[in-house]
Amino acid sequence: LGGWLTEVYNWRWVFLINMPIGIVTVIGLLIFMDETDTRREMRFDWFGFIALAVGIGALQLMVDRGEQLGWFGSTEIQIELIVAIAGFYYFFAHSLTTSEPFVRFELFRDRNFVGGCLFMVVLGMTVFATMTLSALFLQLVLGYPVMSAGMMLAARGLGTMVGMLGVGRLLRVVEARTLIFVGMILIAGTMYQLVYFTNMTPASTIISVTVVQGLGLGLVFVPLSTAAFATLPANLRTDGTAILTLVRNIGSSVGIPVVVATLVNSTSVMHAQLAEHITPFNAALQSPDVRAIIDPETDTGRALIDNLLTQQAQIIAFGNSFKLLMILAIISIPFLLIIGKSGLRRAGAPAEAAAMD
């Protein structure tokens, strides 16, 4: 849908399309959802909320604009770093000394929840960064239009849907940690395949790898949420849901700029290294067959050589970026040692209910 909107209209409609959906959703909630009980004796921690928002907002700006502005050589980035540190400092200092903090830190006494948060950070970094890189690869290297790239990447959603539909029943007979492990192996395996994608990779291979990656995501998301909340007291689950979503978003907001910066820097470095071989002493370039197609002594020939170097540099750079994400997925697997058993396999409880309770 995003690819179609971008191609037919413009990129702004990718965001604007959410407005009517959001309005219909709010109306539906007002009509069909009962009001929850409120505790009037509790007060909202405005100071903690504002301090956390300032810290996260400044951090987001810093990682988003760092590559563009030259990171810490920029005054703006330095200011955003100071503001982020100050925001987080005041948030933690205030939260540890007030009776009703915005974030209840007893959440982090639960081993399963802590493990789930750590895993969710890594998952946010790998999943959203992979989506960004895959779209760029299809458009920049393979030359697919936005619509075609979007249709091919939609296969990931199909795999995720299949995985999430089946994992609910699997959780009754298989431990959540086992499903998460299998899902991460599938994700890491598809990353390994993405490392070796080139401009000659057929569409069928891209779609099959994307579907398997989506299946891996489906095997991770529901079991991870189930395990994270398995031993969390019921009165903390609302706060826990918000924190789990927050850390996932932080992971994605950090992961995307990091891999894009890796892609840009790696492309520049590889282009320079490949260009070192374009000399009058290169026997391959002096071959009559090559010179019949590319004459490095003409402007057209030099432009063609530069385009070929750029394409090859991008292919290598994308491979390096996917390799970074593969390594990140692999090193996250030991976090499963922190997560205990979910207990659903013994109890026979529906996984969907446990995850949403």
mmCIF file of C-alpha atoms in Angstrom:
data_model
loop_
_atom_site.group_PDB
_atom_site.id
_atom_site.type_symbol
_atom_site.label_atom_id
_atom_site.label_comp_id
_atom_site.label_asym_id
_atom_site.label_seq_id
_atom_site.Cartn_x
_atom_site.Cartn_y
_atom_site.Cartn_z
ATOM 1 C CA LEU A 1 0.000 0.000 0.000
ATOM 2 C CA GLY A 2 2.816 2.405 0.893
ATOM 3 C CA GLY A 3 4.582 1.743 -2.396
ATOM 4 C CA TRP A 4 1.370 2.267 -4.391
ATOM 5 C CA LEU A 5 0.552 5.521 -2.585
ATOM 6 C CA THR A 6 4.078 6.829 -3.127
ATOM 7 C CA GLU A 7 4.073 5.999 -6.823
ATOM 8 C CA VAL A 8 0.530 7.176 -7.638
ATOM 9 C CA TYR A 9 0.349 10.192 -5.298
ATOM 10 C CA ASN A 10 3.373 11.105 -3.133
ATOM 11 C CA TRP A 11 5.140 9.953 0.023
ATOM 12 C CA ARG A 12 3.006 12.185 2.276
ATOM 13 C CA TRP A 13 0.005 9.933 1.682
ATOM 14 C CA VAL A 14 1.821 7.083 3.405
ATOM 15 C CA PHE A 15 1.156 9.043 6.615
ATOM 16 C CA LEU A 16 -2.101 10.756 5.658
ATOM 17 C CA ILE A 17 -3.801 7.415 4.927
ATOM 18 C CA ASN A 18 -3.670 6.679 8.652
ATOM 19 C CA MET A 19 -5.932 9.619 9.514
ATOM 20 C CA PRO A 20 -9.300 8.163 8.366
ATOM 21 C CA ILE A 21 -8.340 4.767 9.791
ATOM 22 C CA GLY A 22 -7.492 6.400 13.123
ATOM 23 C CA ILE A 23 -10.750 8.364 13.175
ATOM 24 C CA VAL A 24 -12.829 5.223 12.491
ATOM 25 C CA THR A 25 -10.883 3.356 15.188
ATOM 26 C CA VAL A 26 -11.504 6.067 17.798
ATOM 27 C CA ILE A 27 -15.229 6.145 16.966
ATOM 28 C CA GLY A 28 -15.381 2.362 17.259
ATOM 29 C CA LEU A 29 -13.657 2.431 20.643
ATOM 30 C CA LEU A 30 -16.038 5.092 21.941
ATOM 31 C CA ILE A 31 -19.062 3.074 20.829
ATOM 32 C CA PHE A 32 -18.118 -0.507 21.647
ATOM 33 C CA MET A 33 -15.465 -0.406 24.387
ATOM 34 C CA ASP A 34 -16.501 -0.058 28.013
ATOM 35 C CA GLU A 35 -14.776 2.520 30.184
ATOM 36 C CA THR A 36 -12.142 1.030 32.465
ATOM 37 C CA ASP A 37 -12.117 1.620 36.197
ATOM 38 C CA THR A 38 -10.079 4.630 37.269
ATOM 39 C CA ARG A 39 -8.231 5.233 40.507
ATOM 40 C CA ARG A 40 -8.841 8.865 41.336
ATOM 41 C CA GLU A 41 -6.420 8.752 44.252
ATOM 42 C CA MET A 42 -3.533 8.259 41.821
ATOM 43 C CA ARG A 43 -1.900 11.278 40.223
ATOM 44 C CA PHE A 44 -0.193 11.507 36.848
ATOM 45 C CA ASP A 45 3.567 12.043 37.073
ATOM 46 C CA TRP A 46 3.864 14.988 34.695
ATOM 47 C CA PHE A 47 7.497 15.728 35.568
ATOM 48 C CA GLY A 48 8.604 12.162 34.885
ATOM 49 C CA PHE A 49 6.579 12.042 31.689
ATOM 50 C CA ILE A 50 8.045 15.303 30.334
ATOM 51 C CA ALA A 51 11.615 14.379 31.341
ATOM 52 C CA LEU A 52 11.346 10.998 29.606
ATOM 53 C CA ALA A 53 9.776 12.564 26.498
ATOM 54 C CA VAL A 54 12.556 15.168 26.299
ATOM 55 C CA GLY A 55 15.269 12.523 26.728
ATOM 56 C CA ILE A 56 13.836 10.175 24.104
ATOM 57 C CA GLY A 57 13.038 13.027 21.706
ATOM 58 C CA ALA A 58 16.561 14.438 21.890
ATOM 59 C CA LEU A 59 18.050 10.953 21.460
ATOM 60 C CA GLN A 60 15.849 10.370 18.412
ATOM 61 C CA LEU A 61 16.924 13.654 16.822
ATOM 62 C CA MET A 62 20.575 12.894 17.528
ATOM 63 C CA VAL A 63 20.589 9.465 15.866
ATOM 64 C CA ASP A 64 18.418 10.635 12.951
ATOM 65 C CA ARG A 65 20.505 13.698 12.077
ATOM 66 C CA GLY A 66 23.923 12.488 13.201
ATOM 67 C CA GLU A 67 25.041 11.081 9.847
ATOM 68 C CA GLN A 68 23.808 14.157 7.981
ATOM 69 C CA LEU A 69 25.537 16.649 10.296
ATOM 70 C CA GLY A 70 28.773 14.758 10.938
ATOM 71 C CA TRP A 71 27.867 13.453 14.388
ATOM 72 C CA PHE A 72 29.706 15.062 17.305
ATOM 73 C CA GLY A 73 31.511 17.570 15.131
ATOM 74 C CA SER A 74 28.158 19.351 14.889
ATOM 75 C CA THR A 75 27.000 21.793 17.576
ATOM 76 C CA GLU A 76 23.410 20.638 17.115
ATOM 77 C CA ILE A 77 24.310 17.006 17.805
ATOM 78 C CA GLN A 78 26.292 18.030 20.891
ATOM 79 C CA ILE A 79 23.314 20.006 22.216
ATOM 80 C CA GLU A 80 20.938 17.108 21.538
ATOM 81 C CA LEU A 81 23.278 14.734 23.379
ATOM 82 C CA ILE A 82 23.401 17.047 26.414
ATOM 83 C CA VAL A 83 19.608 17.447 26.391
ATOM 84 C CA ALA A 84 19.119 13.670 26.106
ATOM 85 C CA ILE A 85 21.480 12.981 29.025
ATOM 86 C CA ALA A 86 19.815 15.676 31.127
ATOM 87 C CA GLY A 87 16.338 14.370 30.303
ATOM 88 C CA PHE A 88 17.188 10.794 31.249
ATOM 89 C CA TYR A 89 19.060 11.926 34.374
ATOM 90 C CA TYR A 90 16.138 13.955 35.694
ATOM 91 C CA PHE A 91 13.732 11.162 34.765
ATOM 92 C CA PHE A 92 15.610 8.510 36.731
ATOM 93 C CA ALA A 93 16.465 10.828 39.629
ATOM 94 C CA HIS A 94 12.837 11.891 39.947
ATOM 95 C CA SER A 95 11.377 8.405 39.437
ATOM 96 C CA LEU A 96 13.572 6.892 42.136
ATOM 97 C CA THR A 97 12.538 9.497 44.706
ATOM 98 C CA THR A 98 8.810 9.992 44.061
ATOM 99 C CA SER A 99 6.026 7.842 45.473
ATOM 100 C CA GLU A 100 4.118 7.512 42.184
ATOM 101 C CA PRO A 101 6.619 7.489 39.281
ATOM 102 C CA PHE A 102 5.595 7.558 35.637
ATOM 103 C CA VAL A 103 7.355 4.208 35.102
ATOM 104 C CA ARG A 104 7.032 1.610 37.843
ATOM 105 C CA PHE A 105 10.492 0.146 38.291
ATOM 106 C CA GLU A 106 9.210 -2.989 39.996
ATOM 107 C CA LEU A 107 8.575 -4.151 36.431
ATOM 108 C CA PHE A 108 12.290 -4.778 36.074
ATOM 109 C CA ARG A 109 12.388 -7.132 39.035
ATOM 110 C CA ASP A 110 10.721 -9.712 36.801
ATOM 111 C CA ARG A 111 13.365 -11.768 35.027
ATOM 112 C CA ASN A 112 11.143 -12.730 32.094
ATOM 113 C CA PHE A 113 10.119 -9.131 31.470
ATOM 114 C CA VAL A 114 13.727 -7.890 31.504
ATOM 115 C CA GLY A 115 14.745 -10.601 29.051
ATOM 116 C CA GLY A 116 11.762 -9.745 26.868
ATOM 117 C CA CYS A 117 12.727 -6.056 26.839
ATOM 118 C CA LEU A 118 16.328 -6.805 25.847
ATOM 119 C CA PHE A 119 15.149 -9.109 23.101
ATOM 120 C CA MET A 120 12.585 -6.568 21.899
ATOM 121 C CA VAL A 121 15.267 -3.873 21.530
ATOM 122 C CA VAL A 122 17.308 -6.142 19.269
ATOM 123 C CA LEU A 123 14.199 -7.245 17.392
ATOM 124 C CA GLY A 124 13.212 -3.628 16.796
ATOM 125 C CA MET A 125 16.678 -2.872 15.438
ATOM 126 C CA THR A 126 16.848 -5.875 13.110
ATOM 127 C CA VAL A 127 13.261 -5.992 11.827
ATOM 128 C CA PHE A 128 12.765 -2.346 10.900
ATOM 129 C CA ALA A 129 16.326 -1.880 9.668
ATOM 130 C CA THR A 130 15.936 -4.929 7.420
ATOM 131 C CA MET A 131 12.710 -3.525 5.982
ATOM 132 C CA THR A 132 14.450 -0.240 5.192
ATOM 133 C CA LEU A 133 17.507 -1.880 3.631
ATOM 134 C CA SER A 134 15.435 -4.335 1.592
ATOM 135 C CA ALA A 135 13.375 -1.541 0.050
ATOM 136 C CA LEU A 136 16.513 0.450 -0.780
ATOM 137 C CA PHE A 137 18.215 -2.613 -2.269
ATOM 138 C CA LEU A 138 15.299 -3.381 -4.568
ATOM 139 C CA GLN A 139 15.131 0.204 -5.817
ATOM 140 C CA LEU A 140 18.800 1.227 -5.967
ATOM 141 C CA VAL A 141 20.497 -2.002 -7.028
ATOM 142 C CA LEU A 142 17.799 -3.935 -8.868
ATOM 143 C CA GLY A 143 16.025 -0.871 -10.231
ATOM 144 C CA TYR A 144 12.507 -1.865 -9.215
ATOM 145 C CA PRO A 145 9.911 0.932 -9.134
ATOM 146 C CA VAL A 146 8.376 1.774 -5.759
ATOM 147 C CA MET A 147 5.180 -0.163 -6.471
ATOM 148 C CA SER A 148 6.983 -3.356 -7.503
ATOM 149 C CA ALA A 149 9.345 -3.162 -4.519
ATOM 150 C CA GLY A 150 6.381 -2.765 -2.177
ATOM 151 C CA MET A 151 4.590 -5.761 -3.699
ATOM 152 C CA MET A 152 7.668 -7.960 -3.316
ATOM 153 C CA LEU A 153 8.245 -6.926 0.290
ATOM 154 C CA ALA A 154 4.572 -7.594 1.076
ATOM 155 C CA ALA A 155 5.547 -11.270 0.998
ATOM 156 C CA ARG A 156 7.141 -10.743 4.417
ATOM 157 C CA GLY A 157 3.713 -9.874 5.809
ATOM 158 C CA LEU A 158 2.318 -13.112 4.386
ATOM 159 C CA GLY A 159 4.994 -15.136 6.136
ATOM 160 C CA THR A 160 4.449 -13.238 9.394
ATOM 161 C CA MET A 161 0.700 -13.864 9.217
ATOM 162 C CA VAL A 162 1.199 -17.601 8.718
ATOM 163 C CA GLY A 163 3.681 -17.743 11.592
ATOM 164 C CA MET A 164 1.465 -15.822 14.012
ATOM 165 C CA LEU A 165 -1.612 -17.888 13.120
ATOM 166 C CA GLY A 166 0.195 -21.137 13.822
ATOM 167 C CA VAL A 167 2.247 -20.098 16.827
ATOM 168 C CA GLY A 168 -0.798 -19.734 19.090
ATOM 169 C CA ARG A 169 -1.440 -23.463 18.939
ATOM 170 C CA LEU A 170 2.240 -24.375 18.954
ATOM 171 C CA LEU A 171 2.662 -22.609 22.300
ATOM 172 C CA ARG A 172 0.433 -25.245 23.887
ATOM 173 C CA VAL A 173 2.910 -28.010 23.062
ATOM 174 C CA VAL A 174 6.226 -26.182 22.542
ATOM 175 C CA GLU A 175 7.985 -23.896 25.033
ATOM 176 C CA ALA A 176 8.009 -20.196 24.080
ATOM 177 C CA ARG A 177 11.805 -20.013 24.230
ATOM 178 C CA THR A 178 12.097 -22.827 21.696
ATOM 179 C CA LEU A 179 9.842 -21.012 19.231
ATOM 180 C CA ILE A 180 11.777 -17.765 19.713
ATOM 181 C CA PHE A 181 15.046 -19.635 19.097
ATOM 182 C CA VAL A 182 13.719 -21.193 15.881
ATOM 183 C CA GLY A 183 12.382 -17.818 14.732
ATOM 184 C CA MET A 184 15.705 -16.052 15.329
ATOM 185 C CA ILE A 185 17.576 -18.810 13.473
ATOM 186 C CA LEU A 186 15.253 -18.283 10.499
ATOM 187 C CA ILE A 187 15.795 -14.514 10.668
ATOM 188 C CA ALA A 188 19.583 -14.869 10.927
ATOM 189 C CA GLY A 189 19.570 -17.431 8.105
ATOM 190 C CA THR A 190 17.696 -15.111 5.765
ATOM 191 C CA MET A 191 20.095 -12.297 6.682
ATOM 192 C CA TYR A 192 22.946 -14.576 5.622
ATOM 193 C CA GLN A 193 21.253 -15.086 2.257
ATOM 194 C CA LEU A 194 20.681 -11.335 1.868
ATOM 195 C CA VAL A 195 24.426 -10.758 2.301
ATOM 196 C CA TYR A 196 25.039 -12.464 -1.053
ATOM 197 C CA PHE A 197 22.262 -10.814 -3.055
ATOM 198 C CA THR A 198 23.460 -9.075 -6.236
ATOM 199 C CA ASN A 199 21.969 -7.249 -9.183
ATOM 200 C CA MET A 200 21.490 -10.681 -10.804
ATOM 201 C CA THR A 201 19.364 -12.147 -7.987
ATOM 202 C CA PRO A 202 16.002 -13.299 -9.420
ATOM 203 C CA ALA A 203 12.691 -12.060 -8.017
ATOM 204 C CA SER A 204 11.664 -15.601 -7.009
ATOM 205 C CA THR A 205 14.672 -15.884 -4.684
ATOM 206 C CA ILE A 206 13.966 -12.498 -3.123
ATOM 207 C CA ILE A 207 10.313 -13.378 -2.482
ATOM 208 C CA SER A 208 11.112 -16.806 -0.992
ATOM 209 C CA VAL A 209 13.727 -15.353 1.371
ATOM 210 C CA THR A 210 11.333 -12.572 2.367
ATOM 211 C CA VAL A 211 8.539 -15.062 3.134
ATOM 212 C CA VAL A 212 10.836 -17.186 5.322
ATOM 213 C CA GLN A 213 12.004 -14.072 7.152
ATOM 214 C CA GLY A 214 8.381 -13.111 7.806
ATOM 215 C CA LEU A 215 7.717 -16.617 9.122
ATOM 216 C CA GLY A 216 10.615 -16.186 11.536
ATOM 217 C CA LEU A 217 9.173 -12.891 12.766
ATOM 218 C CA GLY A 218 5.809 -14.557 13.347
ATOM 219 C CA LEU A 219 7.494 -17.256 15.428
ATOM 220 C CA VAL A 220 9.175 -14.616 17.600
ATOM 221 C CA PHE A 221 6.644 -11.848 18.284
ATOM 222 C CA VAL A 222 3.811 -13.743 20.008
ATOM 223 C CA PRO A 223 6.024 -16.125 22.061
ATOM 224 C CA LEU A 224 8.204 -13.193 23.131
ATOM 225 C CA SER A 225 5.208 -11.199 24.374
ATOM 226 C CA THR A 226 3.796 -14.301 26.051
ATOM 227 C CA ALA A 227 7.066 -15.097 27.843
ATOM 228 C CA ALA A 228 7.637 -11.467 28.864
ATOM 229 C CA PHE A 229 4.257 -11.280 30.626
ATOM 230 C CA ALA A 230 4.105 -14.885 31.864
ATOM 231 C CA THR A 231 5.248 -14.103 35.416
ATOM 232 C CA LEU A 232 4.433 -10.375 35.551
ATOM 233 C CA PRO A 233 1.768 -9.478 38.152
ATOM 234 C CA ALA A 234 -1.574 -8.513 36.606
ATOM 235 C CA ASN A 235 -1.457 -4.992 38.078
ATOM 236 C CA LEU A 236 1.803 -4.294 36.205
ATOM 237 C CA ARG A 237 0.835 -5.613 32.784
ATOM 238 C CA THR A 238 -0.582 -2.337 31.490
ATOM 239 C CA ASP A 239 2.671 -0.550 32.319
ATOM 240 C CA GLY A 240 4.635 -3.498 30.960
ATOM 241 C CA THR A 241 2.871 -3.305 27.604
ATOM 242 C CA ALA A 242 3.802 0.365 27.255
ATOM 243 C CA ILE A 243 7.452 -0.281 28.176
ATOM 244 C CA LEU A 244 7.749 -3.223 25.781
ATOM 245 C CA THR A 245 6.403 -1.093 22.930
ATOM 246 C CA LEU A 246 8.694 1.789 23.906
ATOM 247 C CA VAL A 247 11.889 -0.282 23.876
ATOM 248 C CA ARG A 248 10.940 -1.772 20.511
ATOM 249 C CA ASN A 249 10.480 1.711 19.057
ATOM 250 C CA ILE A 250 13.764 2.881 20.570
ATOM 251 C CA GLY A 251 15.498 -0.122 19.025
ATOM 252 C CA SER A 252 14.084 0.680 15.598
ATOM 253 C CA SER A 253 14.859 4.401 15.890
ATOM 254 C CA VAL A 254 18.495 3.592 16.684
ATOM 255 C CA GLY A 255 18.876 0.632 14.337
ATOM 256 C CA ILE A 256 17.701 2.327 11.140
ATOM 257 C CA PRO A 257 20.112 5.318 11.306
ATOM 258 C CA VAL A 258 23.001 3.024 12.242
ATOM 259 C CA VAL A 259 22.541 0.662 9.296
ATOM 260 C CA VAL A 260 21.876 3.533 6.878
ATOM 261 C CA ALA A 261 25.085 5.222 8.071
ATOM 262 C CA THR A 262 26.906 1.907 7.620
ATOM 263 C CA LEU A 263 25.477 1.637 4.115
ATOM 264 C CA VAL A 264 26.509 5.169 3.111
ATOM 265 C CA ASN A 265 30.025 4.918 4.558
ATOM 266 C CA SER A 266 30.615 1.441 3.179
ATOM 267 C CA THR A 267 29.464 2.541 -0.288
ATOM 268 C CA SER A 268 31.948 5.433 -0.281
ATOM 269 C CA VAL A 269 34.825 3.268 0.940
ATOM 270 C CA MET A 270 34.146 0.451 -1.523
ATOM 271 C CA HIS A 271 33.749 2.881 -4.427
ATOM 272 C CA ALA A 272 37.158 4.373 -3.617
ATOM 273 C CA GLN A 273 38.770 0.929 -3.336
ATOM 274 C CA LEU A 274 37.288 -0.283 -6.610
ATOM 275 C CA ALA A 275 38.287 2.956 -8.368
ATOM 276 C CA GLU A 276 41.934 2.272 -7.472
ATOM 277 C CA HIS A 277 41.920 -0.524 -10.058
ATOM 278 C CA ILE A 278 40.747 1.752 -12.890
ATOM 279 C CA THR A 279 44.157 2.722 -14.309
ATOM 280 C CA PRO A 280 45.811 2.725 -17.742
ATOM 281 C CA PHE A 281 47.837 -0.264 -16.534
ATOM 282 C CA ASN A 282 44.755 -2.448 -15.994
ATOM 283 C CA ALA A 283 45.047 -5.119 -18.679
ATOM 284 C CA ALA A 284 41.327 -5.873 -18.611
ATOM 285 C CA LEU A 285 40.442 -2.279 -19.514
ATOM 286 C CA GLN A 286 42.905 -2.311 -22.404
ATOM 287 C CA SER A 287 41.308 -5.393 -23.929
ATOM 288 C CA PRO A 288 39.873 -4.662 -27.407
ATOM 289 C CA ASP A 289 36.605 -6.387 -26.475
ATOM 290 C CA VAL A 290 36.183 -4.153 -23.418
ATOM 291 C CA ARG A 291 37.204 -0.977 -25.219
ATOM 292 C CA ALA A 292 34.622 -1.737 -27.907
ATOM 293 C CA ILE A 293 31.955 -1.366 -25.211
ATOM 294 C CA ILE A 294 33.589 1.049 -22.750
ATOM 295 C CA ASP A 295 36.207 3.546 -23.832
ATOM 296 C CA PRO A 296 37.733 5.061 -20.659
ATOM 297 C CA GLU A 297 39.220 7.883 -22.711
ATOM 298 C CA THR A 298 35.777 9.390 -23.454
ATOM 299 C CA ASP A 299 33.392 11.169 -21.098
ATOM 300 C CA THR A 300 30.665 8.632 -21.856
ATOM 301 C CA GLY A 301 32.991 5.741 -21.099
ATOM 302 C CA ARG A 302 34.173 7.256 -17.829
ATOM 303 C CA ALA A 303 30.564 7.920 -16.772
ATOM 304 C CA LEU A 304 29.637 4.317 -17.552
ATOM 305 C CA ILE A 305 32.599 3.023 -15.545
ATOM 306 C CA ASP A 306 31.614 5.239 -12.609
ATOM 307 C CA ASN A 307 28.039 3.910 -12.742
ATOM 308 C CA LEU A 308 29.302 0.330 -12.727
ATOM 309 C CA LEU A 309 31.631 1.056 -9.803
ATOM 310 C CA THR A 310 28.794 2.692 -7.869
ATOM 311 C CA GLN A 311 26.520 -0.293 -8.451
ATOM 312 C CA GLN A 312 29.148 -2.802 -7.332
ATOM 313 C CA ALA A 313 30.052 -0.653 -4.316
ATOM 314 C CA GLN A 314 26.375 -0.537 -3.325
ATOM 315 C CA ILE A 315 26.051 -4.316 -3.626
ATOM 316 C CA ILE A 316 29.043 -4.833 -1.321
ATOM 317 C CA ALA A 317 27.795 -2.146 1.089
ATOM 318 C CA PHE A 318 24.337 -3.724 1.320
ATOM 319 C CA GLY A 319 26.005 -7.054 2.011
ATOM 320 C CA ASN A 320 28.034 -5.502 4.835
ATOM 321 C CA SER A 321 24.908 -3.931 6.341
ATOM 322 C CA PHE A 322 22.942 -7.189 6.188
ATOM 323 C CA LYS A 323 25.921 -8.976 7.738
ATOM 324 C CA LEU A 324 25.833 -6.512 10.645
ATOM 325 C CA LEU A 325 22.140 -7.273 11.198
ATOM 326 C CA MET A 326 22.799 -11.021 10.956
ATOM 327 C CA ILE A 327 25.473 -10.793 13.656
ATOM 328 C CA LEU A 328 23.119 -8.737 15.825
ATOM 329 C CA ALA A 329 20.390 -11.369 15.459
ATOM 330 C CA ILE A 330 22.797 -14.161 16.407
ATOM 331 C CA ILE A 331 24.255 -12.451 19.472
ATOM 332 C CA SER A 332 20.729 -11.748 20.761
ATOM 333 C CA ILE A 333 19.961 -15.466 21.077
ATOM 334 C CA PRO A 334 21.765 -15.832 24.469
ATOM 335 C CA PHE A 335 19.179 -13.410 25.923
ATOM 336 C CA LEU A 336 16.888 -16.457 25.930
ATOM 337 C CA LEU A 337 18.843 -17.664 28.964
ATOM 338 C CA ILE A 338 17.350 -14.762 30.926
ATOM 339 C CA ILE A 339 13.788 -15.679 29.974
ATOM 340 C CA GLY A 340 12.273 -18.468 32.057
ATOM 341 C CA LYS A 341 9.584 -20.931 31.063
ATOM 342 C CA SER A 342 6.216 -19.464 30.106
ATOM 343 C CA GLY A 343 4.269 -22.316 31.717
ATOM 344 C CA LEU A 344 1.683 -22.444 28.914
ATOM 345 C CA ARG A 345 2.797 -25.883 27.755
ATOM 346 C CA ARG A 346 2.082 -27.379 31.160
ATOM 347 C CA ALA A 347 -1.063 -25.413 31.812
ATOM 348 C CA GLY A 348 -2.525 -25.861 28.333
ATOM 349 C CA ALA A 349 -3.787 -22.274 28.393
ATOM 350 C CA PRO A 350 -4.524 -20.505 25.132
ATOM 351 C CA ALA A 351 -1.462 -18.517 24.146
ATOM 352 C CA GLU A 352 -3.546 -15.697 22.744
ATOM 353 C CA ALA A 353 -5.292 -15.166 26.048
ATOM 354 C CA ALA A 354 -2.067 -15.287 28.017
ATOM 355 C CA ALA A 355 -0.424 -12.727 25.791
ATOM 356 C CA MET A 356 -3.376 -10.345 25.941
ATOM 357 C CA ASP A 357 -4.355 -10.868 29.600
#
